Amino acid sequence: MSWKFCVGLLLGLAIGLGCRWLGIPVPAPPVLVGASLVVAMTSGYLLADHFLAARPARHRHHCGGPSGDTQETRT
Amino acid sequence: MMQLMIGPLLALAIGAGCRLLDIPLPAPPKLQGALLVVAMTVGYLLGDQLLG
């Protein structure tokens, strides 16, 4: 765990404490179950990302891209 | 109890579906960001305990 991540976690804790102390709405779910649902959504996203990255792109030649080619030069 | 079991599964399915369909995710796409959300919630709950 890098020191920047530790600083981020401490900053998150401080933001949560400060929001409760000052009566400001917190930019996160105020219940631990809601925050764990956010983690579950991110985990599902990363799992699907891992699954997609494991397969080669078989239709890359059908896709366009920022190559600078115009439609006239392709045909 | 049943809702607590369905919730994480639904959240996992939403995250996977957003990645598969290339839809923006209503959560941080990195695990560190999601853990920062948890840290904010824990800080809020700690403040709740301290302030009564």
Short mmCIF file of C-alpha atoms in Angstrom, two decimals:
data_model
loop_
_atom_site.label_atom_id
_atom_site.label_comp_id
_atom_site.label_asym_id
_atom_site.label_seq_id
_atom_site.Cartn_x
_atom_site.Cartn_y
_atom_site.Cartn_z
CA MET A 1 0.00 0.00 0.00
CA SER A 2 1.55 3.27 -1.11
CA TRP A 3 1.80 6.27 1.14
CA LYS A 4 -0.37 8.28 -1.24
CA PHE A 5 -3.21 5.77 -0.81
CA CYS A 6 -2.81 5.97 2.99
CA VAL A 7 -2.98 9.77 2.79
CA GLY A 8 -6.11 9.42 0.62
CA LEU A 9 -7.77 7.13 3.15
CA LEU A 10 -6.94 9.54 5.99
CA LEU A 11 -8.31 12.42 3.89
CA GLY A 12 -11.51 10.41 3.26
CA LEU A 13 -11.87 9.79 7.00
CA ALA A 14 -11.28 13.49 7.70
CA ILE A 15 -13.85 14.53 5.06
CA GLY A 16 -16.43 12.18 6.59
CA LEU A 17 -15.69 13.43 10.12
CA GLY A 18 -15.76 17.07 9.00
CA CYS A 19 -19.03 16.63 7.14
CA ARG A 20 -20.68 15.10 10.21
CA TRP A 21 -19.18 17.75 12.52
CA LEU A 22 -20.26 20.69 10.36
CA GLY A 23 -23.60 19.17 9.35
CA ILE A 24 -22.71 19.10 5.66
CA PRO A 25 -24.10 16.29 3.46
CA VAL A 26 -21.34 13.72 2.97
CA PRO A 27 -20.37 12.88 -0.67
CA ALA A 28 -20.76 9.17 0.08
CA PRO A 29 -23.57 6.93 1.36
CA PRO A 30 -23.98 7.65 5.10
CA VAL A 31 -24.57 3.94 5.81
CA LEU A 32 -21.81 1.31 5.64
CA VAL A 33 -23.98 -1.07 3.57
CA GLY A 34 -24.32 1.58 0.87
CA ALA A 35 -20.57 2.14 0.76
CA SER A 36 -19.98 -1.61 0.46
CA LEU A 37 -22.42 -1.66 -2.48
CA VAL A 38 -20.22 0.94 -4.18
CA VAL A 39 -17.24 -1.38 -3.63
CA ALA A 40 -19.28 -4.29 -5.04
CA MET A 41 -20.15 -2.29 -8.17
CA THR A 42 -16.51 -1.38 -8.70
CA SER A 43 -15.53 -5.03 -8.16
CA GLY A 44 -18.03 -6.17 -10.80
CA TYR A 45 -16.68 -3.55 -13.21
CA LEU A 46 -13.10 -4.69 -12.63
CA LEU A 47 -14.05 -8.39 -12.96
CA ALA A 48 -15.73 -7.73 -16.31
CA ASP A 49 -12.75 -5.62 -17.36
CA HIS A 50 -10.43 -8.50 -16.53
CA PHE A 51 -12.67 -10.91 -18.49
CA LEU A 52 -12.76 -8.62 -21.53
CA ALA A 53 -9.03 -7.96 -21.49
CA ALA A 54 -8.30 -11.69 -21.54
CA ARG A 55 -9.87 -12.09 -25.01
CA PRO A 56 -8.20 -10.78 -28.15
CA ALA A 57 -10.02 -8.16 -30.24
CA ARG A 58 -11.22 -10.21 -33.23
CA HIS A 59 -13.05 -7.40 -35.03
CA ARG A 60 -10.51 -4.64 -34.71
CA HIS A 61 -10.18 -4.37 -38.50
CA HIS A 62 -13.89 -3.43 -38.74
CA CYS A 63 -13.44 -0.50 -36.35
CA GLY A 64 -12.47 3.00 -37.28
CA GLY A 65 -9.95 5.01 -35.38
CA PRO A 66 -8.10 8.31 -35.31
CA SER A 67 -5.76 7.32 -38.12
CA GLY A 68 -6.40 10.46 -40.14
CA ASP A 69 -7.86 8.47 -43.04
CA THR A 70 -10.94 9.91 -44.72
CA GLN A 71 -13.71 7.82 -46.20
CA GLU A 72 -12.49 8.59 -49.69
CA THR A 73 -9.01 7.24 -49.04
CA ARG A 74 -10.35 3.97 -47.61
CA THR A 75 -12.46 3.07 -50.65
CA MET B 1 -31.44 -10.70 5.38
CA MET B 2 -32.45 -11.68 1.85
CA GLN B 3 -32.03 -8.09 0.67
CA LEU B 4 -28.51 -7.98 2.14
CA MET B 5 -27.65 -11.00 -0.03
CA ILE B 6 -29.33 -9.72 -3.19
CA GLY B 7 -27.84 -6.22 -2.91
CA PRO B 8 -24.15 -7.13 -3.42
CA LEU B 9 -25.06 -9.53 -6.25
CA LEU B 10 -27.09 -6.81 -7.95
CA ALA B 11 -24.24 -4.33 -7.48
CA LEU B 12 -21.77 -6.83 -8.99
CA ALA B 13 -24.12 -7.39 -11.94
CA ILE B 14 -24.54 -3.62 -12.43
CA GLY B 15 -20.76 -3.13 -12.43
CA ALA B 16 -20.16 -6.00 -14.86
CA GLY B 17 -23.04 -4.88 -17.11
CA CYS B 18 -21.72 -1.32 -17.23
CA ARG B 19 -18.32 -2.58 -18.34
CA LEU B 20 -19.72 -5.05 -20.87
CA LEU B 21 -22.11 -2.49 -22.40
CA ASP B 22 -19.58 0.36 -22.08
CA ILE B 23 -21.92 2.48 -19.95
CA PRO B 24 -20.49 4.95 -17.39
CA LEU B 25 -20.43 3.34 -13.94
CA PRO B 26 -22.23 5.10 -11.04
CA ALA B 27 -19.18 4.37 -8.85
CA PRO B 28 -15.42 4.96 -9.11
CA PRO B 29 -13.95 2.58 -11.73
CA LYS B 30 -10.86 1.96 -9.57
CA LEU B 31 -10.85 -0.01 -6.33
CA GLN B 32 -8.88 2.70 -4.53
CA GLY B 33 -11.65 5.20 -5.28
CA ALA B 34 -14.31 2.85 -3.93
CA LEU B 35 -12.25 2.35 -0.77
CA LEU B 36 -12.04 6.14 -0.38
CA VAL B 37 -15.86 6.24 -0.48
CA VAL B 38 -15.86 3.63 2.31
CA ALA B 39 -13.32 5.73 4.24
CA MET B 40 -15.60 8.78 3.99
CA THR B 41 -18.55 6.74 5.23
CA VAL B 42 -16.47 5.34 8.12
CA GLY B 43 -15.35 8.87 9.01
CA TYR B 44 -18.96 10.04 8.97
CA LEU B 45 -20.04 7.16 11.21
CA LEU B 46 -17.10 7.79 13.57
CA GLY B 47 -18.11 11.44 13.79
CA ASP B 48 -21.67 10.31 14.46
CA GLN B 49 -20.44 8.16 17.35
CA LEU B 50 -18.19 10.91 18.77
CA LEU B 51 -20.81 13.65 18.58
CA GLY B 52 -23.53 11.40 19.91
#
